[in-house]
Amino acid sequence: MKASNRQNKPAKIFVISGPSGSGKTTLLTSLIQDKQIGKLLVKSCSITTRPKRSKEREGKEYFFVAPKEFRRLLKAKKILEWTRYLGYYYGTPKEPLEKQLQGRKNVGLCLDLKGARILKKIYPQNTVTIFVLPPSLSALKERIQKRCRHTNPQEVAQRLLLARRELKAAGKFDYCILNQNLPVAFKELKSIFLQESST
Ligand code: 5GP
């Protein structure tokens, strides 16, 4: 289907979930940077109270706020869905997502299991849920340790524990992608996007 025809379709929400270190954020970023897909998909930037990691940029990976500000936004109903993950808050800003859908722009989000469930409940017709599986638990451990090398070891252990639990939910998603090899996993994600955005 031509890009111009796709733009006339109702927009879809692509929620990518999977344990910390599964590669879901890399996959979504690659999809948005893809020449063919880039103009058809925007990333929703979440708000979090988690401290910024060294390579993260304000307004790119997240909007970083203090817990008090997060609670204010929640009370003002500016957050569509939210979760608490290892003591930090994460939430999807409501207005940008609604505007993008009205403008028939597909939206991609990386959310935890709760976020995926809630978006599917709010937008049952438009939401496509995708679970990214790591090749193995040992590969996952390695990735988490590498990414969180400036984070305290306790949080790394908690992330791994949570990852084991999250893996059990894979069957509840519309699609599962095994991320053993990034280019292969990306190809699969791209084909899911192209198929879903044309129906
Ligand atoms: P991280 O600290 O690794 O960036 O994110 C921790 C977890 O929170 C990941 O599973 C990530 O996908 C999830 N997450 C990030 N933003 C949101 C959000 O706005 N809502 C929900 N429900 N989960 C989020």
mmCIF file of C-alpha atoms and ligand atoms in Angstrom:
data_model
loop_
_atom_site.group_PDB
_atom_site.id
_atom_site.type_symbol
_atom_site.label_atom_id
_atom_site.label_comp_id
_atom_site.label_asym_id
_atom_site.label_seq_id
_atom_site.Cartn_x
_atom_site.Cartn_y
_atom_site.Cartn_z
ATOM 1 C CA MET A 1 0.000 0.000 0.000
ATOM 2 C CA LYS A 2 1.213 3.513 -0.838
ATOM 3 C CA ALA A 3 2.292 5.787 2.035
ATOM 4 C CA SER A 4 -0.356 8.373 1.008
ATOM 5 C CA ASN A 5 -3.140 5.769 1.347
ATOM 6 C CA ARG A 6 -1.850 4.607 4.723
ATOM 7 C CA GLN A 7 -2.100 8.182 5.975
ATOM 8 C CA ASN A 8 -5.890 8.132 5.373
ATOM 9 C CA LYS A 9 -6.408 5.087 7.613
ATOM 10 C CA PRO A 10 -7.407 5.464 11.274
ATOM 11 C CA ALA A 11 -4.208 5.664 13.282
ATOM 12 C CA LYS A 12 -2.956 2.717 15.311
ATOM 13 C CA ILE A 13 -1.113 2.463 18.602
ATOM 14 C CA PHE A 14 1.845 0.094 18.647
ATOM 15 C CA VAL A 15 2.695 -0.880 22.213
ATOM 16 C CA ILE A 16 6.003 -2.665 22.599
ATOM 17 C CA SER A 17 6.582 -4.478 25.873
ATOM 18 C CA GLY A 18 9.130 -6.899 27.183
ATOM 19 C CA PRO A 19 11.535 -7.179 30.074
ATOM 20 C CA SER A 20 14.151 -4.572 30.782
ATOM 21 C CA GLY A 21 17.069 -5.311 28.447
ATOM 22 C CA SER A 22 14.990 -7.151 25.823
ATOM 23 C CA GLY A 23 15.823 -4.468 23.241
ATOM 24 C CA LYS A 24 12.307 -3.033 22.868
ATOM 25 C CA THR A 25 13.417 0.600 22.929
ATOM 26 C CA THR A 26 16.153 -0.019 20.341
ATOM 27 C CA LEU A 27 13.609 -1.740 18.105
ATOM 28 C CA LEU A 28 11.075 1.090 18.364
ATOM 29 C CA THR A 29 13.770 3.716 17.763
ATOM 30 C CA SER A 30 14.985 1.822 14.681
ATOM 31 C CA LEU A 31 11.438 1.641 13.356
ATOM 32 C CA ILE A 32 10.962 5.388 13.746
ATOM 33 C CA GLN A 33 14.311 6.057 12.071
ATOM 34 C CA ASP A 34 13.446 3.790 9.136
ATOM 35 C CA LYS A 35 13.064 5.766 5.879
ATOM 36 C CA GLN A 36 9.841 4.056 4.866
ATOM 37 C CA ILE A 37 8.207 4.069 8.315
ATOM 38 C CA GLY A 38 9.523 7.302 9.792
ATOM 39 C CA LYS A 39 6.826 9.558 8.379
ATOM 40 C CA LEU A 40 4.042 7.168 9.413
ATOM 41 C CA LEU A 41 4.938 6.723 13.078
ATOM 42 C CA VAL A 42 5.782 8.924 16.050
ATOM 43 C CA LYS A 43 7.085 7.913 19.453
ATOM 44 C CA SER A 44 5.177 8.837 22.572
ATOM 45 C CA CYS A 45 7.614 10.262 25.105
ATOM 46 C CA SER A 46 6.730 9.144 28.645
ATOM 47 C CA ILE A 47 7.141 11.094 31.848
ATOM 48 C CA THR A 48 9.193 9.504 34.610
ATOM 49 C CA THR A 49 10.543 10.168 38.074
ATOM 50 C CA ARG A 50 13.477 7.804 37.480
ATOM 51 C CA PRO A 51 16.896 9.521 37.458
ATOM 52 C CA LYS A 52 18.273 10.278 33.995
ATOM 53 C CA ARG A 53 20.963 7.881 32.728
ATOM 54 C CA SER A 54 24.104 9.453 31.296
ATOM 55 C CA LYS A 55 23.146 9.062 27.604
ATOM 56 C CA GLU A 56 19.484 9.990 28.001
ATOM 57 C CA ARG A 57 18.157 13.364 26.845
ATOM 58 C CA GLU A 58 15.240 15.339 28.269
ATOM 59 C CA GLY A 59 12.238 15.039 25.970
ATOM 60 C CA LYS A 60 13.815 12.290 23.859
ATOM 61 C CA GLU A 61 13.918 9.131 25.972
ATOM 62 C CA TYR A 62 11.705 10.634 28.715
ATOM 63 C CA PHE A 63 10.512 13.833 30.326
ATOM 64 C CA PHE A 64 12.203 13.637 33.732
ATOM 65 C CA VAL A 65 10.182 15.130 36.595
ATOM 66 C CA ALA A 66 10.126 15.099 40.399
ATOM 67 C CA PRO A 67 7.544 12.873 42.134
ATOM 68 C CA LYS A 68 5.599 15.964 43.240
ATOM 69 C CA GLU A 69 5.231 17.127 39.618
ATOM 70 C CA PHE A 70 4.214 13.639 38.504
ATOM 71 C CA ARG A 71 1.483 13.568 41.141
ATOM 72 C CA ARG A 72 0.316 17.038 40.056
ATOM 73 C CA LEU A 73 0.028 15.896 36.428
ATOM 74 C CA LEU A 74 -1.822 12.776 37.516
ATOM 75 C CA LYS A 75 -4.291 14.804 39.575
ATOM 76 C CA ALA A 76 -4.805 17.204 36.662
ATOM 77 C CA LYS A 77 -5.642 14.175 34.453
ATOM 78 C CA LYS A 78 -2.777 14.911 32.090
ATOM 79 C CA ILE A 79 -1.579 11.302 32.222
ATOM 80 C CA LEU A 80 -3.449 8.647 30.258
ATOM 81 C CA GLU A 81 -1.967 5.617 31.995
ATOM 82 C CA TRP A 82 0.829 5.149 34.485
ATOM 83 C CA THR A 83 2.772 2.587 36.422
ATOM 84 C CA ARG A 84 5.177 2.279 39.312
ATOM 85 C CA TYR A 85 8.277 0.343 38.388
ATOM 86 C CA LEU A 86 10.956 -0.325 41.014
ATOM 87 C CA GLY A 87 9.793 2.653 43.043
ATOM 88 C CA TYR A 88 9.695 5.161 40.159
ATOM 89 C CA TYR A 89 6.650 6.500 38.338
ATOM 90 C CA TYR A 90 6.248 6.294 34.563
ATOM 91 C CA GLY A 91 3.294 7.676 32.626
ATOM 92 C CA THR A 92 2.008 8.395 29.126
ATOM 93 C CA PRO A 93 1.087 12.065 28.526
ATOM 94 C CA LYS A 94 -2.540 12.158 27.411
ATOM 95 C CA GLU A 95 -2.780 15.197 25.138
ATOM 96 C CA PRO A 96 0.045 14.444 22.665
ATOM 97 C CA LEU A 97 -1.230 10.907 22.118
ATOM 98 C CA GLU A 98 -4.809 12.056 21.511
ATOM 99 C CA LYS A 99 -3.619 14.767 19.105
ATOM 100 C CA GLN A 100 -1.496 12.307 17.142
ATOM 101 C CA LEU A 101 -4.407 9.893 16.812
ATOM 102 C CA GLN A 102 -6.712 12.688 15.673
ATOM 103 C CA GLY A 103 -4.078 13.665 13.115
ATOM 104 C CA ARG A 104 -4.077 10.021 11.915
ATOM 105 C CA LYS A 105 -0.515 9.509 12.972
ATOM 106 C CA ASN A 106 0.419 6.044 14.241
ATOM 107 C CA VAL A 107 1.982 6.122 17.692
ATOM 108 C CA GLY A 108 4.651 3.805 19.120
ATOM 109 C CA LEU A 109 5.176 3.320 22.847
ATOM 110 C CA CYS A 110 7.426 1.181 25.050
ATOM 111 C CA LEU A 111 5.396 0.270 28.117
ATOM 112 C CA ASP A 112 5.356 -2.300 30.884
ATOM 113 C CA LEU A 113 2.702 -5.021 30.998
ATOM 114 C CA LYS A 114 0.210 -2.847 32.866
ATOM 115 C CA GLY A 115 0.530 -0.042 30.311
ATOM 116 C CA ALA A 116 -0.001 -2.442 27.404
ATOM 117 C CA ARG A 117 -3.107 -3.872 29.062
ATOM 118 C CA ILE A 118 -4.575 -0.459 29.788
ATOM 119 C CA LEU A 119 -4.001 0.983 26.306
ATOM 120 C CA LYS A 120 -5.614 -2.104 24.784
ATOM 121 C CA LYS A 121 -8.588 -1.498 27.101
ATOM 122 C CA ILE A 122 -8.885 2.212 26.245
ATOM 123 C CA TYR A 123 -8.353 1.758 22.475
ATOM 124 C CA PRO A 124 -9.311 -1.878 21.766
ATOM 125 C CA GLN A 125 -9.712 -1.413 18.003
ATOM 126 C CA ASN A 126 -6.554 0.599 17.437
ATOM 127 C CA THR A 127 -4.002 -0.991 19.735
ATOM 128 C CA VAL A 128 -1.489 -3.587 18.572
ATOM 129 C CA THR A 129 0.547 -5.175 21.373
ATOM 130 C CA ILE A 130 3.976 -6.642 20.688
ATOM 131 C CA PHE A 131 6.136 -8.524 23.185
ATOM 132 C CA VAL A 132 9.900 -8.630 22.696
ATOM 133 C CA LEU A 133 11.556 -11.783 24.008
ATOM 134 C CA PRO A 134 15.264 -11.885 24.872
ATOM 135 C CA PRO A 135 17.206 -14.898 23.532
ATOM 136 C CA SER A 136 17.882 -16.201 27.061
ATOM 137 C CA LEU A 137 17.912 -15.151 30.694
ATOM 138 C CA SER A 138 21.705 -15.038 30.736
ATOM 139 C CA ALA A 139 21.750 -12.730 27.687
ATOM 140 C CA LEU A 140 19.182 -10.552 29.431
ATOM 141 C CA LYS A 141 21.280 -10.411 32.603
ATOM 142 C CA GLU A 142 24.284 -9.317 30.579
ATOM 143 C CA ARG A 143 22.309 -6.555 28.814
ATOM 144 C CA ILE A 144 20.770 -5.264 32.053
ATOM 145 C CA GLN A 145 24.160 -5.188 33.774
ATOM 146 C CA LYS A 146 25.735 -3.348 30.851
ATOM 147 C CA ARG A 147 22.961 -0.763 30.611
ATOM 148 C CA CYS A 148 22.709 -0.184 34.370
ATOM 149 C CA ARG A 149 26.415 -0.179 35.201
ATOM 150 C CA HIS A 150 26.008 3.115 37.090
ATOM 151 C CA THR A 151 22.853 1.902 38.835
ATOM 152 C CA ASN A 152 22.984 0.212 42.230
ATOM 153 C CA PRO A 153 23.360 -3.611 42.128
ATOM 154 C CA GLN A 154 20.125 -4.043 44.072
ATOM 155 C CA GLU A 155 18.118 -2.366 41.281
ATOM 156 C CA VAL A 156 19.852 -4.544 38.677
ATOM 157 C CA ALA A 157 18.850 -7.665 40.650
ATOM 158 C CA GLN A 158 15.259 -6.385 40.949
ATOM 159 C CA ARG A 159 15.080 -5.724 37.200
ATOM 160 C CA LEU A 160 16.149 -9.286 36.543
ATOM 161 C CA LEU A 161 13.611 -10.671 39.002
ATOM 162 C CA LEU A 162 10.843 -8.626 37.378
ATOM 163 C CA ALA A 163 12.005 -9.733 33.925
ATOM 164 C CA ARG A 164 11.458 -13.388 34.892
ATOM 165 C CA ARG A 165 7.866 -12.560 35.861
ATOM 166 C CA GLU A 166 7.227 -10.427 32.787
ATOM 167 C CA LEU A 167 8.308 -13.221 30.444
ATOM 168 C CA LYS A 168 5.305 -15.268 31.567
ATOM 169 C CA ALA A 169 2.926 -12.687 30.055
ATOM 170 C CA ALA A 170 4.235 -13.021 26.492
ATOM 171 C CA GLY A 171 1.281 -15.189 25.413
ATOM 172 C CA LYS A 172 -1.219 -12.404 26.099
ATOM 173 C CA PHE A 173 0.204 -10.154 23.371
ATOM 174 C CA ASP A 174 -0.937 -9.882 19.750
ATOM 175 C CA TYR A 175 2.602 -10.611 18.547
ATOM 176 C CA CYS A 176 5.862 -11.925 20.026
ATOM 177 C CA ILE A 177 9.262 -11.167 18.539
ATOM 178 C CA LEU A 178 12.398 -13.056 19.535
ATOM 179 C CA ASN A 179 15.266 -10.585 19.704
ATOM 180 C CA GLN A 180 18.193 -12.907 19.173
ATOM 181 C CA ASN A 181 19.543 -10.963 16.240
ATOM 182 C CA LEU A 182 18.616 -7.267 16.029
ATOM 183 C CA PRO A 183 18.297 -6.955 12.197
ATOM 184 C CA VAL A 184 16.069 -10.057 12.078
ATOM 185 C CA ALA A 185 13.893 -8.827 14.962
ATOM 186 C CA PHE A 186 13.669 -5.400 13.308
ATOM 187 C CA LYS A 187 12.555 -6.946 10.016
ATOM 188 C CA GLU A 188 9.797 -8.773 11.856
ATOM 189 C CA LEU A 189 8.666 -5.621 13.650
ATOM 190 C CA LYS A 190 8.646 -3.660 10.417
ATOM 191 C CA SER A 191 6.521 -6.269 8.692
ATOM 192 C CA ILE A 192 4.038 -6.263 11.624
ATOM 193 C CA PHE A 193 3.839 -2.478 11.351
ATOM 194 C CA LEU A 194 3.289 -2.507 7.589
ATOM 195 C CA GLN A 195 0.626 -5.194 7.813
ATOM 196 C CA GLU A 196 -1.242 -3.638 10.750
ATOM 197 C CA SER A 197 -1.113 -0.086 9.458
ATOM 198 C CA SER A 198 -2.716 -1.140 6.177
ATOM 199 C CA THR A 199 -5.805 -2.767 7.774
HETATM 200 P P1 5GP B 1 13.276 1.969 32.112
HETATM 201 O O1 5GP B 1 13.594 2.449 33.497
HETATM 202 O O2 5GP B 1 14.022 0.687 31.785
HETATM 203 O O3 5GP B 1 13.444 3.029 31.076
HETATM 204 O O4 5GP B 1 11.719 1.585 32.096
HETATM 205 C C1 5GP B 1 11.189 0.679 33.045
HETATM 206 C C2 5GP B 1 9.898 0.083 32.516
HETATM 207 O O5 5GP B 1 8.873 1.083 32.450
HETATM 208 C C3 5GP B 1 10.004 -0.482 31.103
HETATM 209 O O6 5GP B 1 9.297 -1.704 31.047
HETATM 210 C C4 5GP B 1 9.333 0.568 30.262
HETATM 211 O O7 5GP B 1 8.819 0.048 29.062
HETATM 212 C C5 5GP B 1 8.219 1.003 31.195
HETATM 213 N N1 5GP B 1 7.641 2.318 30.876
HETATM 214 C C6 5GP B 1 8.273 3.405 30.384
HETATM 215 N N2 5GP B 1 7.418 4.426 30.243
HETATM 216 C C7 5GP B 1 6.201 3.966 30.613
HETATM 217 C C8 5GP B 1 4.897 4.551 30.663
HETATM 218 O O8 5GP B 1 4.658 5.704 30.330
HETATM 219 N N3 5GP B 1 3.901 3.747 31.111
HETATM 220 C C9 5GP B 1 4.094 2.447 31.477
HETATM 221 N N4 5GP B 1 3.036 1.742 31.877
HETATM 222 N N5 5GP B 1 5.308 1.865 31.449
HETATM 223 C C10 5GP B 1 6.348 2.620 31.024
#
